[in-house]
mmCIF file of C-alpha atoms and ligand atoms in Angstrom:
data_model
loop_
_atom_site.group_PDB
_atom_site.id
_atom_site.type_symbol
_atom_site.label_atom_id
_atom_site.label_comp_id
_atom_site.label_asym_id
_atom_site.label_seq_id
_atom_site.Cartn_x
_atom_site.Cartn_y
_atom_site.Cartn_z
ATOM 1 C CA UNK N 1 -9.679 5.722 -7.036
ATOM 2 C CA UNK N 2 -11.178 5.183 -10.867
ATOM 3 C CA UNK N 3 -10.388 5.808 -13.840
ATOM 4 C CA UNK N 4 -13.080 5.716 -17.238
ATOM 5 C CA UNK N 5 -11.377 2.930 -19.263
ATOM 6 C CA UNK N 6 -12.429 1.557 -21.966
ATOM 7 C CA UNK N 7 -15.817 2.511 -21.623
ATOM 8 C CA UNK N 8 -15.993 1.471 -18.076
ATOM 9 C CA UNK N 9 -14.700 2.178 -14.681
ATOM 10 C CA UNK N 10 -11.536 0.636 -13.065
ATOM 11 C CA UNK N 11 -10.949 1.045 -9.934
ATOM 12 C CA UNK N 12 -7.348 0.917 -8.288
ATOM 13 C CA UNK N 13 -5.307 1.934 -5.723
ATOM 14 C CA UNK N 14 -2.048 4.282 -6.123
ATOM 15 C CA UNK N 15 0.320 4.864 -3.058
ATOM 16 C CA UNK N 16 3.799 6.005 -2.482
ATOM 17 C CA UNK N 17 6.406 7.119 -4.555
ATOM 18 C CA UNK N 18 9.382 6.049 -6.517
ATOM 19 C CA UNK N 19 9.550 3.440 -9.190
ATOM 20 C CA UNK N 20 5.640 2.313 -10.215
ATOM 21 C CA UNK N 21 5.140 -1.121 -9.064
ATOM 22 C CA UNK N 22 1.551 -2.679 -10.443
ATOM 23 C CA UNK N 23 0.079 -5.380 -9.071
ATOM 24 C CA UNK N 24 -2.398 -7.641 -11.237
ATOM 25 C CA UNK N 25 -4.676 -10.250 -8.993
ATOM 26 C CA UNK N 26 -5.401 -13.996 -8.900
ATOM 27 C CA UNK N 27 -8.969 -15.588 -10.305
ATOM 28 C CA UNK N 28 -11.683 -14.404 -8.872
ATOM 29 C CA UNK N 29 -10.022 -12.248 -6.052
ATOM 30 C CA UNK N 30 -9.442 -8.148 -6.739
ATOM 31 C CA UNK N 31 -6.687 -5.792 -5.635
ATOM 32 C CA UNK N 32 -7.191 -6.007 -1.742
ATOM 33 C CA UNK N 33 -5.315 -9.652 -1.895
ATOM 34 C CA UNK N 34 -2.105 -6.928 -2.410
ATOM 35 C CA UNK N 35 -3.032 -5.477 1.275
ATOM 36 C CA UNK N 36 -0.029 -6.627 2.832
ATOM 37 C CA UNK N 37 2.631 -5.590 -0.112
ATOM 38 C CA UNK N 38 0.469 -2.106 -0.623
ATOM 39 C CA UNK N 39 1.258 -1.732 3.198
ATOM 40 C CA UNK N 40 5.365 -2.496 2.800
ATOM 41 C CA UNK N 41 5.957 -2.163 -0.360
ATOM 42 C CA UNK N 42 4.484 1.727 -0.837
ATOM 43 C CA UNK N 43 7.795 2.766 1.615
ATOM 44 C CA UNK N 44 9.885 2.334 -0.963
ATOM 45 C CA UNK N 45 7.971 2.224 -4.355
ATOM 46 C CA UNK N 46 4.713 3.805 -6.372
ATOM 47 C CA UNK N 47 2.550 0.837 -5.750
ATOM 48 C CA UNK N 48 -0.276 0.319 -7.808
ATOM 49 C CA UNK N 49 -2.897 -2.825 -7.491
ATOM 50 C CA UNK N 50 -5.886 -2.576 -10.064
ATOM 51 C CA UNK N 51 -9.283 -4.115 -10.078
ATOM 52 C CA UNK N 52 -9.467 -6.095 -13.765
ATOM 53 C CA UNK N 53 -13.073 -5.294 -14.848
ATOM 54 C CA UNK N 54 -15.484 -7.776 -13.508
ATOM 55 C CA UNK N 55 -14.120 -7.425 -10.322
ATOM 56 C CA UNK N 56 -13.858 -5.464 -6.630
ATOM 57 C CA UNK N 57 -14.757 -1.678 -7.505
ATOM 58 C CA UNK N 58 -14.382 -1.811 -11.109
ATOM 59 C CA UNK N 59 -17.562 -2.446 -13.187
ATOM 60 C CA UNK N 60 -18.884 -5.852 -14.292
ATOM 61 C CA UNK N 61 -20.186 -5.879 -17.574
ATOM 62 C CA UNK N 62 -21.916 -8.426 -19.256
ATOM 63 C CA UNK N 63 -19.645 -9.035 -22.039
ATOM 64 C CA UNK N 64 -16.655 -11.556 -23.455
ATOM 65 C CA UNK N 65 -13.716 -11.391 -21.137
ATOM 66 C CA UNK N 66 -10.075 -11.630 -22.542
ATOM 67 C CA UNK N 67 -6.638 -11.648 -20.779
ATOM 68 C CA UNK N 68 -5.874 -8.692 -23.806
ATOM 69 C CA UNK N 69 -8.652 -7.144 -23.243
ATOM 70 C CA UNK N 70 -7.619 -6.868 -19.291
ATOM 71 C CA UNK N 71 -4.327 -5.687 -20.699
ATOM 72 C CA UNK N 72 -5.515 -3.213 -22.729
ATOM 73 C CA UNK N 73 -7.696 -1.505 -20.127
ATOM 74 C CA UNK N 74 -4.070 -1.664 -17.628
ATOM 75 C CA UNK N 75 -2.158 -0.105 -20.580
ATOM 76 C CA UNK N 76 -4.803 2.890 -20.063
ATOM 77 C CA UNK N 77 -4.769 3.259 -16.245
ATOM 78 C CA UNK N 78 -1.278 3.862 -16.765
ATOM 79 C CA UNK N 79 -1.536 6.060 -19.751
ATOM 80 C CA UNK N 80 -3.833 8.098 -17.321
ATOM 81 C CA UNK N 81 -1.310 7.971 -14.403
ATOM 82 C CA UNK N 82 1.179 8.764 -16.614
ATOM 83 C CA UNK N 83 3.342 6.150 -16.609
ATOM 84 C CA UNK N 84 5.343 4.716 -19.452
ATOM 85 C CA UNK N 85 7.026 1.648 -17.995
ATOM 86 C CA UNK N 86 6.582 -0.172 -14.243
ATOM 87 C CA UNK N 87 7.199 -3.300 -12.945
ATOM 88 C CA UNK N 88 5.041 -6.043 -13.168
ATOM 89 C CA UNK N 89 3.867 -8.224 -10.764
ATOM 90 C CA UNK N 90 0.983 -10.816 -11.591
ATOM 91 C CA UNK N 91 -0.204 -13.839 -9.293
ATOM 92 C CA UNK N 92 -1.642 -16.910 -11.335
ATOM 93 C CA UNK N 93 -4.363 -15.003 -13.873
ATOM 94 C CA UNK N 94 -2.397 -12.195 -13.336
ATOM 95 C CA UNK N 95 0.555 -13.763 -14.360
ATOM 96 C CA UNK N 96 -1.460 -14.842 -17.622
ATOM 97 C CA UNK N 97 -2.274 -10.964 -17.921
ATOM 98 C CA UNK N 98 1.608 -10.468 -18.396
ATOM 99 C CA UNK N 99 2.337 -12.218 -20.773
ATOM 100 C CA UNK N 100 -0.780 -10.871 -22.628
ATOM 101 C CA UNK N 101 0.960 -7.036 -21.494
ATOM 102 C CA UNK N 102 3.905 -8.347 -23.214
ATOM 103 C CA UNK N 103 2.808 -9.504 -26.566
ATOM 104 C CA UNK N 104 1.011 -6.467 -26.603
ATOM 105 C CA UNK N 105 3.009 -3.709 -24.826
ATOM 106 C CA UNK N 106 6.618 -4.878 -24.209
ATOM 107 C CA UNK N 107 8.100 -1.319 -23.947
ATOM 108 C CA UNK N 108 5.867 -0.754 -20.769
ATOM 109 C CA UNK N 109 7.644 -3.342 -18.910
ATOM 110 C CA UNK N 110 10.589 -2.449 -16.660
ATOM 111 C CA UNK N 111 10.929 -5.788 -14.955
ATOM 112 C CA UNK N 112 8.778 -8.891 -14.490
ATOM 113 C CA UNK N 113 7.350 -11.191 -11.385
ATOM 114 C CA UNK N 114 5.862 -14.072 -12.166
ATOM 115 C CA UNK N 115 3.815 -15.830 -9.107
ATOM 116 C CA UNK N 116 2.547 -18.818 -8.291
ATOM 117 C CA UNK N 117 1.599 -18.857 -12.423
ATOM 118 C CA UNK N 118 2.472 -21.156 -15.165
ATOM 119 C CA UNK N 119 3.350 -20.287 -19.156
ATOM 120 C CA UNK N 120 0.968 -23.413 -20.324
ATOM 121 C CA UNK N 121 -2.168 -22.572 -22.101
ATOM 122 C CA UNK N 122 -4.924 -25.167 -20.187
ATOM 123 C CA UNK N 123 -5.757 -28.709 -21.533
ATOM 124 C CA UNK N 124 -8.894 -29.787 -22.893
ATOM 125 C CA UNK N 125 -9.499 -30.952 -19.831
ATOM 126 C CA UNK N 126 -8.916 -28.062 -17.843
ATOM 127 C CA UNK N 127 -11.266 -26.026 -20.244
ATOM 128 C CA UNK N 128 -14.432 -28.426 -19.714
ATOM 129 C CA UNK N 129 -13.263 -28.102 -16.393
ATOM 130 C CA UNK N 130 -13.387 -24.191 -16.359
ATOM 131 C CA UNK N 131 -16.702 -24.715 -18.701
ATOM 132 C CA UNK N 132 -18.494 -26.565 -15.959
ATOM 133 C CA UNK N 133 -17.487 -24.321 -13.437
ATOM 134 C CA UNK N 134 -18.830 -21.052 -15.336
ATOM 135 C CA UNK N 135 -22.520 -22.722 -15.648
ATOM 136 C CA UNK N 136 -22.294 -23.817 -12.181
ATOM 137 C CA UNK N 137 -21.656 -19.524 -11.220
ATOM 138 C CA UNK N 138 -24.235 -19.291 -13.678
ATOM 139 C CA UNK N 139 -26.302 -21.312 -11.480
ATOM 140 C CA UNK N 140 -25.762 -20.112 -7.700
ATOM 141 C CA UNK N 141 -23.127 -17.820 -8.034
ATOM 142 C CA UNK N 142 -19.477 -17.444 -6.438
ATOM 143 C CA UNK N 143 -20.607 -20.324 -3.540
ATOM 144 C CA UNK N 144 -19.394 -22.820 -6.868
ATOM 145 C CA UNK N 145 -16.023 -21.084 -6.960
ATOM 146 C CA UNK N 146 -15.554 -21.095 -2.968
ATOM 147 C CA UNK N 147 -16.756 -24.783 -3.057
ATOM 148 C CA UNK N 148 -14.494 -25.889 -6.061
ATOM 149 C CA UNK N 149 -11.451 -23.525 -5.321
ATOM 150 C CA UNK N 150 -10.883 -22.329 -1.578
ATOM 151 C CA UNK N 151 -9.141 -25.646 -0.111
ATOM 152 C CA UNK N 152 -6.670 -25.469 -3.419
ATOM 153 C CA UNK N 153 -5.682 -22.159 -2.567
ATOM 154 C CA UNK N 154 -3.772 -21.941 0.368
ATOM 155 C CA UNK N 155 -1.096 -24.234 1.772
ATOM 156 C CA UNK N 156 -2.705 -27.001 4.514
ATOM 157 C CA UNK N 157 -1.065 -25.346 7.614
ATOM 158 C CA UNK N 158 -2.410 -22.036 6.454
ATOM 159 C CA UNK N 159 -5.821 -23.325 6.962
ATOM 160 C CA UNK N 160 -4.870 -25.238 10.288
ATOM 161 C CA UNK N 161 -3.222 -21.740 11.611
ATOM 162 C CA UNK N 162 -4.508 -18.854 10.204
ATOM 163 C CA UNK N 163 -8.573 -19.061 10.175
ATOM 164 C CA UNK N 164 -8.515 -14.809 9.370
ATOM 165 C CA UNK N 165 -6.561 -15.354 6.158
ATOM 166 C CA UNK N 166 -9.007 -18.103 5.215
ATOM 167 C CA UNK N 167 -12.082 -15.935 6.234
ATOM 168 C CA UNK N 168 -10.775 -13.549 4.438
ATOM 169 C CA UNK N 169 -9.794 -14.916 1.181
ATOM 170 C CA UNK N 170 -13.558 -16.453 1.807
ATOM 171 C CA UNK N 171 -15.313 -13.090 1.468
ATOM 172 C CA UNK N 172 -13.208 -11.751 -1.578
ATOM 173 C CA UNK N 173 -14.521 -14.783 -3.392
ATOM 174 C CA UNK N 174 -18.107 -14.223 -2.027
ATOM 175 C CA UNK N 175 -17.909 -10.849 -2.952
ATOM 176 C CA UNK N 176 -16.977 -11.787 -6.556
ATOM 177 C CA UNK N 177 -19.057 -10.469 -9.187
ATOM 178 C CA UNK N 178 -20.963 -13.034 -11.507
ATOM 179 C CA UNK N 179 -20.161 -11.397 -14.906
ATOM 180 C CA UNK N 180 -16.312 -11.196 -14.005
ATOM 181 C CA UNK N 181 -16.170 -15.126 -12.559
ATOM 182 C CA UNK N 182 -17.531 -16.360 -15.933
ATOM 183 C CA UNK N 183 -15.290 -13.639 -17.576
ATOM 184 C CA UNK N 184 -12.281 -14.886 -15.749
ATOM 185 C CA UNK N 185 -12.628 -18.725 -16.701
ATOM 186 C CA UNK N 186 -13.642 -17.831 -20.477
ATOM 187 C CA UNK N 187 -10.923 -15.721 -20.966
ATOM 188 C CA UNK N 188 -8.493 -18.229 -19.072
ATOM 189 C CA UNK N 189 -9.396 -21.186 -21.116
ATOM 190 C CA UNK N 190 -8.999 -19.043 -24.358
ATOM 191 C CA UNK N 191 -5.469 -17.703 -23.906
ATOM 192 C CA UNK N 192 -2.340 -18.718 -26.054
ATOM 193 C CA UNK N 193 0.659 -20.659 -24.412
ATOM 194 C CA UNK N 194 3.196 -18.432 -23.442
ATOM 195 C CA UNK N 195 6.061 -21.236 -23.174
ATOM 196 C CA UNK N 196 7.286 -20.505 -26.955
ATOM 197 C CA UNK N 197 7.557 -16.498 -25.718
ATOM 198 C CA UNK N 198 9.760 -17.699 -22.546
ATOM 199 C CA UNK N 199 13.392 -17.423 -24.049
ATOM 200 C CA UNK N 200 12.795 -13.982 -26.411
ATOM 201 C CA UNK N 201 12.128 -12.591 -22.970
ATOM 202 C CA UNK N 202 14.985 -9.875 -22.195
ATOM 203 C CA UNK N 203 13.220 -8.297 -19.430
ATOM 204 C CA UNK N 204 14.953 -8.680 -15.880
ATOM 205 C CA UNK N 205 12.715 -11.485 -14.482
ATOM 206 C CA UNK N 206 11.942 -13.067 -10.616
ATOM 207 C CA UNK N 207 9.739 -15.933 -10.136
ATOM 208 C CA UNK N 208 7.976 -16.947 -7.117
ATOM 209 C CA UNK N 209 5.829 -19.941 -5.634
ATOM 210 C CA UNK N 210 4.528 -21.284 -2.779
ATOM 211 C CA UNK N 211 6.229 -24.521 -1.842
ATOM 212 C CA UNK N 212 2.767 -26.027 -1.063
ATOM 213 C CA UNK N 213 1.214 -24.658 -4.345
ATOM 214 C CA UNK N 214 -1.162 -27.175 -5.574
ATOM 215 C CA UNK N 215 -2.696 -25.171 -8.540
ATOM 216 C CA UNK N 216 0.464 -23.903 -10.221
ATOM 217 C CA UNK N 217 3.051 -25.953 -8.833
ATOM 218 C CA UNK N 218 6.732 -25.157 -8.250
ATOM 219 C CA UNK N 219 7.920 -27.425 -11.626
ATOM 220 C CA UNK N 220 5.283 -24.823 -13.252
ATOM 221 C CA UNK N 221 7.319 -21.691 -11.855
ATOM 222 C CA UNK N 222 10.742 -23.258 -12.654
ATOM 223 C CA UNK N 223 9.611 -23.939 -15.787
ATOM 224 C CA UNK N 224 9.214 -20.257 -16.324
ATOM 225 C CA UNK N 225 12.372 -19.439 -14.753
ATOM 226 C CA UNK N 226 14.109 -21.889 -16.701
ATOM 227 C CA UNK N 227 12.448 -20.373 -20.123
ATOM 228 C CA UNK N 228 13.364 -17.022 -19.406
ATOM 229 C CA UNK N 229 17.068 -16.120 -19.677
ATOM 230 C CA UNK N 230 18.511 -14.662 -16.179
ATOM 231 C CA UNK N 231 15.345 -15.067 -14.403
ATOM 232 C CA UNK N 232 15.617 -15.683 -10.534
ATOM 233 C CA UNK N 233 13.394 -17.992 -8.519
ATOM 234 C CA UNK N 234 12.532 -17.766 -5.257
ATOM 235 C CA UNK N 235 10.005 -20.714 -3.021
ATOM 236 C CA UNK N 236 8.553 -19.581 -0.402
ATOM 237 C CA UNK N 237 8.123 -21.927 2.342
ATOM 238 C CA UNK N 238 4.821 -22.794 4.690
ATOM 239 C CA UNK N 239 2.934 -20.919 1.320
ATOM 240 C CA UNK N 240 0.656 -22.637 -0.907
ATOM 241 C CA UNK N 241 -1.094 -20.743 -3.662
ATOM 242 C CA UNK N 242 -1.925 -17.399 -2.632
ATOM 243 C CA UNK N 243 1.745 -16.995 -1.606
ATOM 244 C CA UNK N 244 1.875 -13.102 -0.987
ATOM 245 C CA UNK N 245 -0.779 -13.534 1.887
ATOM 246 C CA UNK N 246 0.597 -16.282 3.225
ATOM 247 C CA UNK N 247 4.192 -15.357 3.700
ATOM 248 C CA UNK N 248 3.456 -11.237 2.909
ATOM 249 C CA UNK N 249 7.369 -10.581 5.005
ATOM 250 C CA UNK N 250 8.724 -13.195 2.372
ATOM 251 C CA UNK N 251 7.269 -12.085 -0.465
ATOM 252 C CA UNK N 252 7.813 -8.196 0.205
ATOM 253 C CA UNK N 253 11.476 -8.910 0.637
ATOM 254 C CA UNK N 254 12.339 -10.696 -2.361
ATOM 255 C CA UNK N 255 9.947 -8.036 -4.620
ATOM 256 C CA UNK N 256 11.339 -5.349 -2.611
ATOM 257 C CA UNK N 257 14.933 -6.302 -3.096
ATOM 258 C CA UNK N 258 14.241 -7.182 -7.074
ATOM 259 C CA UNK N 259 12.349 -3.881 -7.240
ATOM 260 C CA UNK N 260 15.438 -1.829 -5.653
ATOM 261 C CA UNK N 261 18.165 -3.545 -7.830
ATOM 262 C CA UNK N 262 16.083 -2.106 -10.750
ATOM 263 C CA UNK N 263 15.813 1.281 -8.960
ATOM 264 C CA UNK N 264 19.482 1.607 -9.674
ATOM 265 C CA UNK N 265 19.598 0.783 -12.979
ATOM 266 C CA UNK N 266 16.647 2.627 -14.050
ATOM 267 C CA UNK N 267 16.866 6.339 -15.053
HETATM 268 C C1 MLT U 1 -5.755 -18.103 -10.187
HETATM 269 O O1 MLT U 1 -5.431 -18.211 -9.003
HETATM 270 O O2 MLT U 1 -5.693 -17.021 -10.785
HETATM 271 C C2 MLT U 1 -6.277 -19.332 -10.875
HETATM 272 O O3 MLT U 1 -6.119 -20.447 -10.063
HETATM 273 C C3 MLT U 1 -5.616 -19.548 -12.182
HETATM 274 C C4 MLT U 1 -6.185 -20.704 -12.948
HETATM 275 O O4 MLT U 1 -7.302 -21.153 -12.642
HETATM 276 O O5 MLT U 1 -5.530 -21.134 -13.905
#
C-alpha cells in the first residue's frame, strides 16, 4: 500500500487487527526485514511496517535526510490510517526514529521497543566514518554498504547456519536505493543524544538485543533500559544484530507478550 506523504509516496504494509503495532527498519534495509513478525504478530495485533523514504517502495528523493523528518512523514501515515497512538517498535535507525517520534509526538506513543539500538548520538569518529561511507555509495553504490556492513550484522553462527537469511539480508541491501543510503548516514550522524531524554520517559518500555550484537551492543541496550524507568530487557541468544530475523520465535514472543499486557490496559 501508499500513502502521498509529505510530498512523496510511502509505502507500507497494514495487516490484522487489534492494537496498531508499527514497525520502523534498520539502516539501509526496508519493511520486509519485519516478514517474520508481520507473519505472527498480525494474529493478534494491527501490524504496520513502513518504508522510511529513500527506501523499498517508498520514493527516493534527492534531498537532506533527517531522523524528524522520517518521523514526521510516520506521524502522517498514521494520521491517514487513522490512528492516534500505537506501539512502537524500532531496530537500530529505527530505534533513533523513536526517540525523534518522541521529542516530537509523545502522545502517539502507547508503548516503546527499543532493539538492538543505542541512546548515544555517534562520535566524531563514527561521523567521518559514516562520511566516508556516503562518498564511497556515492561512488559504486550499495556494494560499499554490503562490503562495510553485512559481516557486522548478524551473529557468526547465523552466517555459518543460515546462508538464506544472509542471502537475503544481501539483496535488501543491494536493492537499497542510493539517495536513501546517503540519506540514512547523514541523517544518523546529525541526530541529538537521546541519553539525557532516557529517565523523563513514562512510556511502558521493553528493550531487546542480540547477545552477539556487535554494532549496538548489549551494554548499549541496558544502558537504555537502565535510563528509562520500568523498562524490561530481554537478550536474545544465538542473535547478533538483526535480532528479529535471527531469532523471529524469540522476538515475536517477548513483543507479543509486551504488546498483549498493553492490550489490557489500553481502552
Ligand atoms: C542500523 O542497523 O540501523 C545501523 O547499524 C545503525 C547505525 O549505523 O548506527
Amino acid at each position: 500500500m501508499r500513502a502521498k506523504v509529505n510530498g512523496i509516496n510511502i509505502a507500507y504494509d497494514d495487516v490484522g487487527t487489534g492494537l496498531p503495532i508499527v514497525f520502523l527498519h534498520a539502516f539501509p534495509l526496508n519493511r520486509t526485514m519485519w516478514a517474520p513478525q508481520e507473519v505472527a504478530l498480525s494474529k493478534r495485533f494491527r501490524v504496520i511496517s513502513i518504508d522510511l523514504r529513500g527506501h523499498g517502495e517508498s520514493d527516493a528523493p534527492f534531498w537532506r535526510y533527517s531522523l524528524e523528518q522520517y518521523a514526521l512523514d510516520v506521524k502522517e501515515v498514521l494520521v491517514q490510517l487513522g490512528i492516534a497512538k500505537a506501539v512502537f517498535v524500532g531496530l537500530s535507525m529505527g530505534g533513533y526514529l523513536e526517540f525523534a517520534l518522541y521529542r516530537r509526538y509523545p502522545d502517539l506513543i502507547l508503548g516503546f521497543v527499543f532493539a538492538d539500538t543505542r541512546a548515544e548520538a555517534d562520535k566524531p569518529e563514527q561521523i567521518q566514518w559514516r562520511f566516508s561511507l556516503a562518498q564511497r555509495t556515492a561512488a559504486i553504490g550499495p556494494a560499499a554498504v554490503i562490503t562495510e556492513m553485512l559481516p557486522k550484522l548478524l551473529a557468526p553462527q547465523t552466517y555459518e547456519r543460515n546462508a538464506d537469511l544472509v542471502e537475503r539480508v544481501r539483496s535488501i541491501q543491494a536493492t537499497a536505493p542510493v539517495p536513501g543510503i546517503i540519506g540514512d548516514l547523514m541523517a544518523m550522524a546529525e541526530r541529538p543524544d537521546s541519553t539525557d531524554l532516557l529517565p523523563s520517559i513514562t512510556i511502558p518500555t521493553l528493550v531487546i538485543v542480540g547477545r552477539d550484537d556487535v554494532l549496538t551492543a548489549p551494554a548499549d541496550a541496558e544502558r537504555i533500559a537502565r535510563g528509562i524507568p520500568g523498562a524490561k530487557l530481554v537478550i536474545i541468544p544465538d542473535a547478533g544484530h538483526l535480532s528479529n530475523m535471527e531469532q523471529p520465535d524469540l522476538f515475536n514472543r517477548a513483543v507479543g507478550e509486551f504488546a498483549a499486557a498493553l492490550s489490557k490496559t489500553t481502552p
